[in-house]
Amino acid sequence: LGIHQAAPWLITLQNDLEIGKAFRMHLDRSRQLGVRLPEVRRVLRRFAQSIQMPTASLKIKGFGRPEVRVNGRAINPSDWKSQSARDLYFYFLHRQEPMTKDQIVLELWRDTDESHALKTRFKQDIYRLRRAVGRDAIVFEDETYRFNRDLDYEYDVEAFESYIYRARNVRDILDRIGNYRKAVDLVQGSYLADVDADWVLDERQRLKVAHISTLEKLAQLYLDTNQLHECLETCELALQQDRYNETVYQVEMRAYAAQGDRASVTRKYRELKSILADELGFPPSEETEMLYRELIQ
């Protein structure tokens, strides 16, 4: 990294007969590291246990009401000029692959038929977006646009998914719990809560399913490690998202049974039975029935 930073002053060494080849090799490696440095910082911020990293200069919040902060300053609605410009920014964050202008306008504004109006709207929103968060926020190359992931940024939606991925791929149960816990703590509302575009609705549902699944797994891990209070709290969070989730009710009943609280086992069973009968018109599964009989014996 030091070589990369000093390269402008050391450039003449590349032509040195004795050390030029070795220097060029180290310079190439330092350039590669420089390109990957923002990604390395994100990984260290999320997963390093003993390394204190500086806060990212760009912080993006997609759960709940969308928010963008640059160097600690929140980008206000007046900075965006229009919600359309802000929503376009989050669309670029959502899309992993580069998109042409035609692809973007077709997906975002398909209800507008006039080609000239679409081009004008896109031009205005790109201009407003870059004025709000910086010209380097969106990269334009080879006739395509993409979010600049070489920036030093943190995005709660990406962090949520990275914690889940790590939890699935570590063996230590406490490490798994810690990563699932970090993931669910990031969810402070539904994805882009004040946006109702079609592309948002699909992603919102996908992330909701991932959130509920993560809460289920976390509750089960708490039960497996006899952290019963944390298990019950997590079950209640899951049921706030999906009140018909029998798997969560089963974990909750087991946790109460482990506490010796048969009355609460019965209460949760009856609650589930009532909700399913009154709102969906069918009884609990045979698995739930068998579990209940086993736990109250």
PDB file of N, CA and C in Angstrom, residues 34-90:
ATOM      1  N   GLY A  34      -4.995  -1.564  -4.082  1.00  0.00           N
ATOM      2  CA  GLY A  34      -5.701  -0.288  -4.020  1.00  0.00           C
ATOM      3  C   GLY A  34      -7.122  -0.396  -4.538  1.00  0.00           C
ATOM      4  N   VAL A  35      -7.304  -1.179  -5.612  1.00  0.00           N
ATOM      5  CA  VAL A  35      -8.638  -1.377  -6.162  1.00  0.00           C
ATOM      6  C   VAL A  35      -9.532  -2.103  -5.165  1.00  0.00           C
ATOM      7  N   ARG A  36      -8.969  -3.075  -4.453  1.00  0.00           N
ATOM      8  CA  ARG A  36      -9.757  -3.899  -3.531  1.00  0.00           C
ATOM      9  C   ARG A  36      -9.870  -3.292  -2.126  1.00  0.00           C
ATOM     10  N   LEU A  37      -9.163  -2.198  -1.888  1.00  0.00           N
ATOM     11  CA  LEU A  37      -9.101  -1.650  -0.536  1.00  0.00           C
ATOM     12  C   LEU A  37     -10.468  -1.331   0.066  1.00  0.00           C
ATOM     13  N   PRO A  38     -11.416  -0.682  -0.660  1.00  0.00           N
ATOM     14  CA  PRO A  38     -12.732  -0.432  -0.051  1.00  0.00           C
ATOM     15  C   PRO A  38     -13.442  -1.711   0.379  1.00  0.00           C
ATOM     16  N   GLU A  39     -13.336  -2.756  -0.444  1.00  0.00           N
ATOM     17  CA  GLU A  39     -13.957  -4.034  -0.083  1.00  0.00           C
ATOM     18  C   GLU A  39     -13.304  -4.631   1.161  1.00  0.00           C
ATOM     19  N   VAL A  40     -11.968  -4.543   1.242  1.00  0.00           N
ATOM     20  CA  VAL A  40     -11.247  -5.055   2.412  1.00  0.00           C
ATOM     21  C   VAL A  40     -11.682  -4.306   3.668  1.00  0.00           C
ATOM     22  N   ARG A  41     -11.855  -2.990   3.559  1.00  0.00           N
ATOM     23  CA  ARG A  41     -12.305  -2.204   4.711  1.00  0.00           C
ATOM     24  C   ARG A  41     -13.680  -2.648   5.176  1.00  0.00           C
ATOM     25  N   ARG A  42     -14.586  -2.903   4.217  1.00  0.00           N
ATOM     26  CA  ARG A  42     -15.928  -3.341   4.606  1.00  0.00           C
ATOM     27  C   ARG A  42     -15.881  -4.654   5.361  1.00  0.00           C
ATOM     28  N   VAL A  43     -15.080  -5.588   4.879  1.00  0.00           N
ATOM     29  CA  VAL A  43     -14.953  -6.886   5.547  1.00  0.00           C
ATOM     30  C   VAL A  43     -14.392  -6.716   6.951  1.00  0.00           C
ATOM     31  N   LEU A  44     -13.361  -5.890   7.090  1.00  0.00           N
ATOM     32  CA  LEU A  44     -12.754  -5.676   8.404  1.00  0.00           C
ATOM     33  C   LEU A  44     -13.735  -5.019   9.369  1.00  0.00           C
ATOM     34  N   ARG A  45     -14.513  -4.032   8.881  1.00  0.00           N
ATOM     35  CA  ARG A  45     -15.485  -3.378   9.756  1.00  0.00           C
ATOM     36  C   ARG A  45     -16.512  -4.376  10.286  1.00  0.00           C
ATOM     37  N   ARG A  46     -16.930  -5.294   9.434  1.00  0.00           N
ATOM     38  CA  ARG A  46     -18.013  -6.204   9.813  1.00  0.00           C
ATOM     39  C   ARG A  46     -17.533  -7.376  10.648  1.00  0.00           C
ATOM     40  N   PHE A  47     -16.333  -7.886  10.368  1.00  0.00           N
ATOM     41  CA  PHE A  47     -15.965  -9.170  10.946  1.00  0.00           C
ATOM     42  C   PHE A  47     -14.724  -9.169  11.832  1.00  0.00           C
ATOM     43  N   ALA A  48     -13.855  -8.169  11.700  1.00  0.00           N
ATOM     44  CA  ALA A  48     -12.653  -8.166  12.536  1.00  0.00           C
ATOM     45  C   ALA A  48     -13.031  -7.908  13.988  1.00  0.00           C
ATOM     46  N   GLN A  49     -12.480  -8.712  14.891  1.00  0.00           N
ATOM     47  CA  GLN A  49     -12.830  -8.620  16.309  1.00  0.00           C
ATOM     48  C   GLN A  49     -11.993  -7.590  17.064  1.00  0.00           C
ATOM     49  N   SER A  50     -10.761  -7.382  16.635  1.00  0.00           N
ATOM     50  CA  SER A  50      -9.857  -6.551  17.444  1.00  0.00           C
ATOM     51  C   SER A  50      -9.252  -5.379  16.675  1.00  0.00           C
ATOM     52  N   ILE A  51      -9.738  -5.141  15.445  1.00  0.00           N
ATOM     53  CA  ILE A  51      -9.200  -4.041  14.645  1.00  0.00           C
ATOM     54  C   ILE A  51     -10.210  -2.915  14.611  1.00  0.00           C
ATOM     55  N   GLN A  52      -9.806  -1.732  15.023  1.00  0.00           N
ATOM     56  CA  GLN A  52     -10.675  -0.564  14.992  1.00  0.00           C
ATOM     57  C   GLN A  52     -10.511   0.126  13.646  1.00  0.00           C
ATOM     58  N   MET A  53     -11.579   0.160  12.863  1.00  0.00           N
ATOM     59  CA  MET A  53     -11.517   0.751  11.535  1.00  0.00           C
ATOM     60  C   MET A  53     -12.241   2.095  11.513  1.00  0.00           C
ATOM     61  N   PRO A  54     -11.749   3.039  10.711  1.00  0.00           N
ATOM     62  CA  PRO A  54     -12.456   4.317  10.570  1.00  0.00           C
ATOM     63  C   PRO A  54     -13.843   4.102   9.982  1.00  0.00           C
ATOM     64  N   THR A  55     -14.769   4.970  10.336  1.00  0.00           N
ATOM     65  CA  THR A  55     -16.122   4.900   9.793  1.00  0.00           C
ATOM     66  C   THR A  55     -16.096   5.177   8.298  1.00  0.00           C
ATOM     67  N   ALA A  56     -16.937   4.486   7.557  1.00  0.00           N
ATOM     68  CA  ALA A  56     -17.021   4.703   6.117  1.00  0.00           C
ATOM     69  C   ALA A  56     -17.478   6.138   5.831  1.00  0.00           C
ATOM     70  N   SER A  57     -16.934   6.727   4.784  1.00  0.00           N
ATOM     71  CA  SER A  57     -17.316   8.090   4.428  1.00  0.00           C
ATOM     72  C   SER A  57     -18.729   8.157   3.862  1.00  0.00           C
ATOM     73  N   LEU A  58     -19.214   7.035   3.322  1.00  0.00           N
ATOM     74  CA  LEU A  58     -20.566   6.974   2.756  1.00  0.00           C
ATOM     75  C   LEU A  58     -21.343   5.875   3.488  1.00  0.00           C
ATOM     76  N   LYS A  59     -22.423   6.243   4.155  1.00  0.00           N
ATOM     77  CA  LYS A  59     -23.252   5.282   4.886  1.00  0.00           C
ATOM     78  C   LYS A  59     -24.663   5.323   4.320  1.00  0.00           C
ATOM     79  N   ILE A  60     -25.168   4.149   3.953  1.00  0.00           N
ATOM     80  CA  ILE A  60     -26.453   4.042   3.254  1.00  0.00           C
ATOM     81  C   ILE A  60     -27.370   3.119   4.042  1.00  0.00           C
ATOM     82  N   LYS A  61     -28.597   3.547   4.251  1.00  0.00           N
ATOM     83  CA  LYS A  61     -29.589   2.781   4.993  1.00  0.00           C
ATOM     84  C   LYS A  61     -30.771   2.474   4.076  1.00  0.00           C
ATOM     85  N   GLY A  62     -31.009   1.199   3.832  1.00  0.00           N
ATOM     86  CA  GLY A  62     -32.118   0.792   2.974  1.00  0.00           C
ATOM     87  C   GLY A  62     -33.282   0.188   3.730  1.00  0.00           C
ATOM     88  N   PHE A  63     -33.047  -0.263   4.969  1.00  0.00           N
ATOM     89  CA  PHE A  63     -34.128  -0.798   5.797  1.00  0.00           C
ATOM     90  C   PHE A  63     -34.860   0.359   6.484  1.00  0.00           C
ATOM     91  N   GLY A  64     -36.188   0.349   6.389  1.00  0.00           N
ATOM     92  CA  GLY A  64     -36.965   1.446   6.935  1.00  0.00           C
ATOM     93  C   GLY A  64     -36.991   2.592   5.939  1.00  0.00           C
ATOM     94  N   ARG A  65     -36.988   3.805   6.435  1.00  0.00           N
ATOM     95  CA  ARG A  65     -36.975   4.974   5.544  1.00  0.00           C
ATOM     96  C   ARG A  65     -35.551   5.150   4.999  1.00  0.00           C
ATOM     97  N   PRO A  66     -35.395   5.221   3.679  1.00  0.00           N
ATOM     98  CA  PRO A  66     -34.053   5.308   3.091  1.00  0.00           C
ATOM     99  C   PRO A  66     -33.285   6.535   3.583  1.00  0.00           C
ATOM    100  N   GLU A  67     -31.991   6.331   3.764  1.00  0.00           N
ATOM    101  CA  GLU A  67     -31.150   7.435   4.240  1.00  0.00           C
ATOM    102  C   GLU A  67     -29.746   7.275   3.685  1.00  0.00           C
ATOM    103  N   VAL A  68     -29.149   8.386   3.306  1.00  0.00           N
ATOM    104  CA  VAL A  68     -27.762   8.401   2.830  1.00  0.00           C
ATOM    105  C   VAL A  68     -27.013   9.477   3.602  1.00  0.00           C
ATOM    106  N   ARG A  69     -25.825   9.130   4.119  1.00  0.00           N
ATOM    107  CA  ARG A  69     -24.973  10.093   4.816  1.00  0.00           C
ATOM    108  C   ARG A  69     -23.599  10.134   4.152  1.00  0.00           C
ATOM    109  N   VAL A  70     -23.132  11.327   3.877  1.00  0.00           N
ATOM    110  CA  VAL A  70     -21.807  11.528   3.290  1.00  0.00           C
ATOM    111  C   VAL A  70     -20.967  12.306   4.296  1.00  0.00           C
ATOM    112  N   ASN A  71     -19.885  11.658   4.764  1.00  0.00           N
ATOM    113  CA  ASN A  71     -19.020  12.265   5.791  1.00  0.00           C
ATOM    114  C   ASN A  71     -19.821  12.725   7.006  1.00  0.00           C
ATOM    115  N   GLY A  72     -20.779  11.903   7.395  1.00  0.00           N
ATOM    116  CA  GLY A  72     -21.573  12.168   8.582  1.00  0.00           C
ATOM    117  C   GLY A  72     -22.777  13.062   8.371  1.00  0.00           C
ATOM    118  N   ARG A  73     -22.893  13.671   7.212  1.00  0.00           N
ATOM    119  CA  ARG A  73     -24.007  14.587   6.935  1.00  0.00           C
ATOM    120  C   ARG A  73     -25.106  13.871   6.169  1.00  0.00           C
ATOM    121  N   ALA A  74     -26.335  13.939   6.668  1.00  0.00           N
ATOM    122  CA  ALA A  74     -27.468  13.320   5.997  1.00  0.00           C
ATOM    123  C   ALA A  74     -27.838  14.091   4.740  1.00  0.00           C
ATOM    124  N   ILE A  75     -28.094  13.361   3.654  1.00  0.00           N
ATOM    125  CA  ILE A  75     -28.588  13.971   2.432  1.00  0.00           C
ATOM    126  C   ILE A  75     -30.092  14.191   2.594  1.00  0.00           C
ATOM    127  N   ASN A  76     -30.519  15.436   2.585  1.00  0.00           N
ATOM    128  CA  ASN A  76     -31.913  15.796   2.819  1.00  0.00           C
ATOM    129  C   ASN A  76     -32.723  15.749   1.533  1.00  0.00           C
ATOM    130  N   PRO A  77     -34.072  15.697   1.654  1.00  0.00           N
ATOM    131  CA  PRO A  77     -34.913  15.734   0.448  1.00  0.00           C
ATOM    132  C   PRO A  77     -34.598  16.919  -0.460  1.00  0.00           C
ATOM    133  N   SER A  78     -34.273  18.076   0.130  1.00  0.00           N
ATOM    134  CA  SER A  78     -33.959  19.246  -0.686  1.00  0.00           C
ATOM    135  C   SER A  78     -32.664  19.053  -1.479  1.00  0.00           C
ATOM    136  N   ASP A  79     -31.753  18.203  -0.965  1.00  0.00           N
ATOM    137  CA  ASP A  79     -30.513  17.915  -1.696  1.00  0.00           C
ATOM    138  C   ASP A  79     -30.791  17.061  -2.931  1.00  0.00           C
ATOM    139  N   TRP A  80     -31.713  16.096  -2.765  1.00  0.00           N
ATOM    140  CA  TRP A  80     -32.063  15.220  -3.883  1.00  0.00           C
ATOM    141  C   TRP A  80     -32.867  15.975  -4.945  1.00  0.00           C
ATOM    142  N   LYS A  81     -33.583  17.007  -4.529  1.00  0.00           N
ATOM    143  CA  LYS A  81     -34.488  17.776  -5.399  1.00  0.00           C
ATOM    144  C   LYS A  81     -35.782  17.016  -5.707  1.00  0.00           C
ATOM    145  N   SER A  82     -35.698  15.694  -5.854  1.00  0.00           N
ATOM    146  CA  SER A  82     -36.900  14.892  -6.096  1.00  0.00           C
ATOM    147  C   SER A  82     -36.689  13.498  -5.522  1.00  0.00           C
ATOM    148  N   GLN A  83     -37.782  12.882  -5.071  1.00  0.00           N
ATOM    149  CA  GLN A  83     -37.678  11.505  -4.583  1.00  0.00           C
ATOM    150  C   GLN A  83     -37.283  10.563  -5.712  1.00  0.00           C
ATOM    151  N   SER A  84     -37.653  10.912  -6.917  1.00  0.00           N
ATOM    152  CA  SER A  84     -37.302  10.092  -8.077  1.00  0.00           C
ATOM    153  C   SER A  84     -35.792   9.939  -8.212  1.00  0.00           C
ATOM    154  N   ALA A  85     -35.044  11.017  -7.954  1.00  0.00           N
ATOM    155  CA  ALA A  85     -33.581  10.943  -8.022  1.00  0.00           C
ATOM    156  C   ALA A  85     -33.034  10.046  -6.913  1.00  0.00           C
ATOM    157  N   ARG A  86     -33.596  10.192  -5.705  1.00  0.00           N
ATOM    158  CA  ARG A  86     -33.153   9.334  -4.599  1.00  0.00           C
ATOM    159  C   ARG A  86     -33.453   7.870  -4.891  1.00  0.00           C
ATOM    160  N   ASP A  87     -34.655   7.597  -5.422  1.00  0.00           N
ATOM    161  CA  ASP A  87     -35.038   6.217  -5.717  1.00  0.00           C
ATOM    162  C   ASP A  87     -34.156   5.621  -6.812  1.00  0.00           C
ATOM    163  N   LEU A  88     -33.749   6.440  -7.767  1.00  0.00           N
ATOM    164  CA  LEU A  88     -32.840   5.967  -8.810  1.00  0.00           C
ATOM    165  C   LEU A  88     -31.510   5.544  -8.200  1.00  0.00           C
ATOM    166  N   TYR A  89     -31.032   6.281  -7.209  1.00  0.00           N
ATOM    167  CA  TYR A  89     -29.784   5.920  -6.519  1.00  0.00           C
ATOM    168  C   TYR A  89     -29.904   4.531  -5.893  1.00  0.00           C
ATOM    169  N   PHE A  90     -31.020   4.266  -5.229  1.00  0.00           N
ATOM    170  CA  PHE A  90     -31.203   2.963  -4.595  1.00  0.00           C
ATOM    171  C   PHE A  90     -31.434   1.859  -5.626  1.00  0.00           C
TER     172      PHE A  90
END
